[in-house]
Amino acid sequence: MARQYTNIIISAASLFIGCLLYVLFREDTYIGNIFSHLPFITALRIWVSPISCNFVKFYFGDFLWGLSLGFGLQVFFTSRTAEILLCGCVTFLCGLIWEYLQFCGIISGTGDFWDIVSYFCAGTICIIFNLRRENQ
């Protein structure tokens, strides 16, 4: 049961921080636009601007969202190795499909190779973390 709570906390924290990165660094996105009218958001954007770089702006948020998906899926499955691997693979495949749809112009976005790498890393970390916890 402790494994489930850990997965829930990591999933929720990753989702929250990923959304926060989009709000603070990607004001041209849907999420960024939703929060742009709040007066303190502009002040926060100015305050965090020194750490703005392509990694933080474009890739780390997607990595965190992939991490959130992977750990969130783990909550609903047992700790069997096959299911842990499946959750990590589904995380990567969802990211891959998302980027492919962007690449084809079906949804807005760039379809970036490094975003795919971010989703792969997120799925891999989810697998490694949960396999290690299963073997303890």
mmCIF file of C-alpha atoms in Angstrom:
data_model
loop_
_atom_site.group_PDB
_atom_site.id
_atom_site.type_symbol
_atom_site.label_atom_id
_atom_site.label_comp_id
_atom_site.label_asym_id
_atom_site.label_seq_id
_atom_site.Cartn_x
_atom_site.Cartn_y
_atom_site.Cartn_z
ATOM 1 C CA MET A 1 0.000 0.000 0.000
ATOM 2 C CA ALA A 2 2.901 2.374 0.671
ATOM 3 C CA ARG A 3 3.965 1.886 -2.968
ATOM 4 C CA GLN A 4 0.561 3.163 -4.109
ATOM 5 C CA TYR A 5 0.820 6.290 -1.963
ATOM 6 C CA THR A 6 4.299 6.986 -3.276
ATOM 7 C CA ASN A 7 3.060 6.626 -6.852
ATOM 8 C CA ILE A 8 0.138 8.966 -6.148
ATOM 9 C CA ILE A 9 2.397 11.609 -4.600
ATOM 10 C CA ILE A 10 4.956 11.463 -7.421
ATOM 11 C CA SER A 11 2.207 11.546 -10.049
ATOM 12 C CA ALA A 12 0.426 14.527 -8.480
ATOM 13 C CA ALA A 13 3.642 16.461 -7.820
ATOM 14 C CA SER A 14 4.886 15.872 -11.379
ATOM 15 C CA LEU A 15 1.580 16.997 -12.832
ATOM 16 C CA PHE A 16 1.504 20.122 -10.671
ATOM 17 C CA ILE A 17 5.109 21.124 -11.377
ATOM 18 C CA GLY A 18 4.695 20.400 -15.097
ATOM 19 C CA CYS A 19 1.619 22.626 -15.215
ATOM 20 C CA LEU A 20 3.443 25.304 -13.235
ATOM 21 C CA LEU A 21 6.296 25.270 -15.753
ATOM 22 C CA TYR A 22 3.830 25.770 -18.594
ATOM 23 C CA VAL A 23 2.139 28.633 -16.745
ATOM 24 C CA LEU A 24 5.415 30.361 -15.930
ATOM 25 C CA PHE A 25 7.486 29.729 -19.051
ATOM 26 C CA ARG A 26 5.023 29.027 -21.863
ATOM 27 C CA GLU A 27 2.535 31.896 -21.806
ATOM 28 C CA ASP A 28 1.628 31.188 -25.442
ATOM 29 C CA THR A 29 0.083 27.785 -24.596
ATOM 30 C CA TYR A 30 -3.508 27.075 -23.578
ATOM 31 C CA ILE A 31 -2.521 26.568 -19.956
ATOM 32 C CA GLY A 32 -0.325 29.659 -19.968
ATOM 33 C CA ASN A 33 -3.134 31.772 -21.419
ATOM 34 C CA ILE A 34 -5.648 30.582 -18.839
ATOM 35 C CA PHE A 35 -3.519 31.940 -16.001
ATOM 36 C CA SER A 36 -2.126 35.041 -17.762
ATOM 37 C CA HIS A 37 -4.899 37.281 -16.452
ATOM 38 C CA LEU A 38 -3.859 36.713 -12.828
ATOM 39 C CA PRO A 39 -1.737 39.671 -11.677
ATOM 40 C CA PHE A 40 0.745 37.646 -9.627
ATOM 41 C CA ILE A 41 1.555 35.367 -12.583
ATOM 42 C CA THR A 42 3.281 38.212 -14.426
ATOM 43 C CA ALA A 43 5.374 38.933 -11.337
ATOM 44 C CA LEU A 44 6.256 35.240 -10.978
ATOM 45 C CA ARG A 45 7.236 35.040 -14.650
ATOM 46 C CA ILE A 46 9.625 37.947 -14.195
ATOM 47 C CA TRP A 47 11.024 36.432 -10.992
ATOM 48 C CA VAL A 48 11.773 33.009 -12.608
ATOM 49 C CA SER A 49 12.984 34.405 -15.943
ATOM 50 C CA PRO A 50 16.689 33.953 -15.018
ATOM 51 C CA ILE A 51 16.264 30.161 -15.082
ATOM 52 C CA SER A 52 14.475 30.203 -18.420
ATOM 53 C CA CYS A 53 16.150 27.982 -21.001
ATOM 54 C CA ASN A 54 14.954 25.628 -23.749
ATOM 55 C CA PHE A 55 15.213 22.606 -21.460
ATOM 56 C CA VAL A 56 12.954 24.132 -18.817
ATOM 57 C CA LYS A 57 10.599 25.769 -21.317
ATOM 58 C CA PHE A 58 10.113 22.928 -23.777
ATOM 59 C CA TYR A 59 11.258 19.564 -22.450
ATOM 60 C CA PHE A 60 11.189 19.334 -18.667
ATOM 61 C CA GLY A 61 7.439 20.004 -18.477
ATOM 62 C CA ASP A 62 6.717 17.213 -20.966
ATOM 63 C CA PHE A 63 9.028 14.912 -19.031
ATOM 64 C CA LEU A 64 7.127 15.695 -15.828
ATOM 65 C CA TRP A 65 3.779 15.085 -17.510
ATOM 66 C CA GLY A 66 5.048 11.739 -18.779
ATOM 67 C CA LEU A 67 6.264 10.934 -15.286
ATOM 68 C CA SER A 68 2.849 11.851 -13.930
ATOM 69 C CA LEU A 69 1.136 9.538 -16.404
ATOM 70 C CA GLY A 70 3.485 6.635 -15.687
ATOM 71 C CA PHE A 71 3.261 6.855 -11.924
ATOM 72 C CA GLY A 72 -0.478 7.491 -12.140
ATOM 73 C CA LEU A 73 -0.957 4.306 -14.150
ATOM 74 C CA GLN A 74 1.062 2.373 -11.576
ATOM 75 C CA VAL A 75 -1.548 3.227 -8.956
ATOM 76 C CA PHE A 76 -4.135 1.073 -10.729
ATOM 77 C CA PHE A 77 -1.965 -1.965 -11.362
ATOM 78 C CA THR A 78 -0.386 -4.519 -9.070
ATOM 79 C CA SER A 79 3.334 -4.614 -8.582
ATOM 80 C CA ARG A 80 3.872 -7.517 -10.977
ATOM 81 C CA THR A 81 6.842 -6.973 -13.272
ATOM 82 C CA ALA A 82 4.781 -7.292 -16.452
ATOM 83 C CA GLU A 83 2.345 -4.607 -15.344
ATOM 84 C CA ILE A 84 5.155 -2.274 -14.286
ATOM 85 C CA LEU A 85 6.737 -2.675 -17.720
ATOM 86 C CA LEU A 86 3.368 -2.145 -19.387
ATOM 87 C CA CYS A 87 2.777 1.142 -17.547
ATOM 88 C CA GLY A 88 6.194 2.450 -18.576
ATOM 89 C CA CYS A 89 5.658 1.405 -22.187
ATOM 90 C CA VAL A 90 2.181 2.964 -22.307
ATOM 91 C CA THR A 91 3.684 6.199 -20.999
ATOM 92 C CA PHE A 92 6.240 6.240 -23.792
ATOM 93 C CA LEU A 93 3.704 5.242 -26.463
ATOM 94 C CA CYS A 94 1.258 7.961 -25.400
ATOM 95 C CA GLY A 95 4.048 10.539 -25.671
ATOM 96 C CA LEU A 96 5.148 9.109 -29.012
ATOM 97 C CA ILE A 97 1.614 9.250 -30.422
ATOM 98 C CA TRP A 98 1.139 12.783 -29.084
ATOM 99 C CA GLU A 99 4.317 13.970 -30.779
ATOM 100 C CA TYR A 100 3.433 12.134 -34.000
ATOM 101 C CA LEU A 101 0.043 13.865 -34.109
ATOM 102 C CA GLN A 102 1.850 17.185 -33.712
ATOM 103 C CA PHE A 103 4.368 16.281 -36.411
ATOM 104 C CA CYS A 104 1.523 15.448 -38.823
ATOM 105 C CA GLY A 105 -0.242 18.723 -38.038
ATOM 106 C CA ILE A 106 -3.321 17.001 -36.608
ATOM 107 C CA ILE A 107 -2.873 18.863 -33.313
ATOM 108 C CA SER A 108 -0.855 22.001 -32.672
ATOM 109 C CA GLY A 109 2.763 21.591 -31.640
ATOM 110 C CA THR A 110 6.153 20.786 -33.058
ATOM 111 C CA GLY A 111 6.458 17.012 -32.900
ATOM 112 C CA ASP A 112 9.953 17.369 -31.468
ATOM 113 C CA PHE A 113 12.451 14.485 -31.179
ATOM 114 C CA TRP A 114 13.612 15.692 -27.747
ATOM 115 C CA ASP A 115 10.045 15.570 -26.440
ATOM 116 C CA ILE A 116 9.992 11.906 -27.460
ATOM 117 C CA VAL A 117 13.242 11.391 -25.560
ATOM 118 C CA SER A 118 11.614 13.093 -22.543
ATOM 119 C CA TYR A 119 8.665 10.676 -22.632
ATOM 120 C CA PHE A 120 11.034 7.728 -23.024
ATOM 121 C CA CYS A 121 13.027 8.859 -19.982
ATOM 122 C CA ALA A 122 9.834 9.334 -17.969
ATOM 123 C CA GLY A 123 8.602 5.824 -18.796
ATOM 124 C CA THR A 124 12.014 4.347 -18.032
ATOM 125 C CA ILE A 125 12.273 6.080 -14.663
ATOM 126 C CA CYS A 126 8.785 4.896 -13.775
ATOM 127 C CA ILE A 127 9.763 1.305 -14.610
ATOM 128 C CA ILE A 128 13.065 1.419 -12.725
ATOM 129 C CA PHE A 129 11.542 3.054 -9.639
ATOM 130 C CA ASN A 130 8.662 0.585 -9.367
ATOM 131 C CA LEU A 131 10.764 -2.495 -10.178
ATOM 132 C CA ARG A 132 13.200 -1.531 -7.436
ATOM 133 C CA ARG A 133 10.341 -1.068 -4.972
ATOM 134 C CA GLU A 134 8.852 -4.412 -6.016
ATOM 135 C CA ASN A 135 12.113 -6.206 -5.289
ATOM 136 C CA GLN A 136 12.507 -4.690 -1.811
#
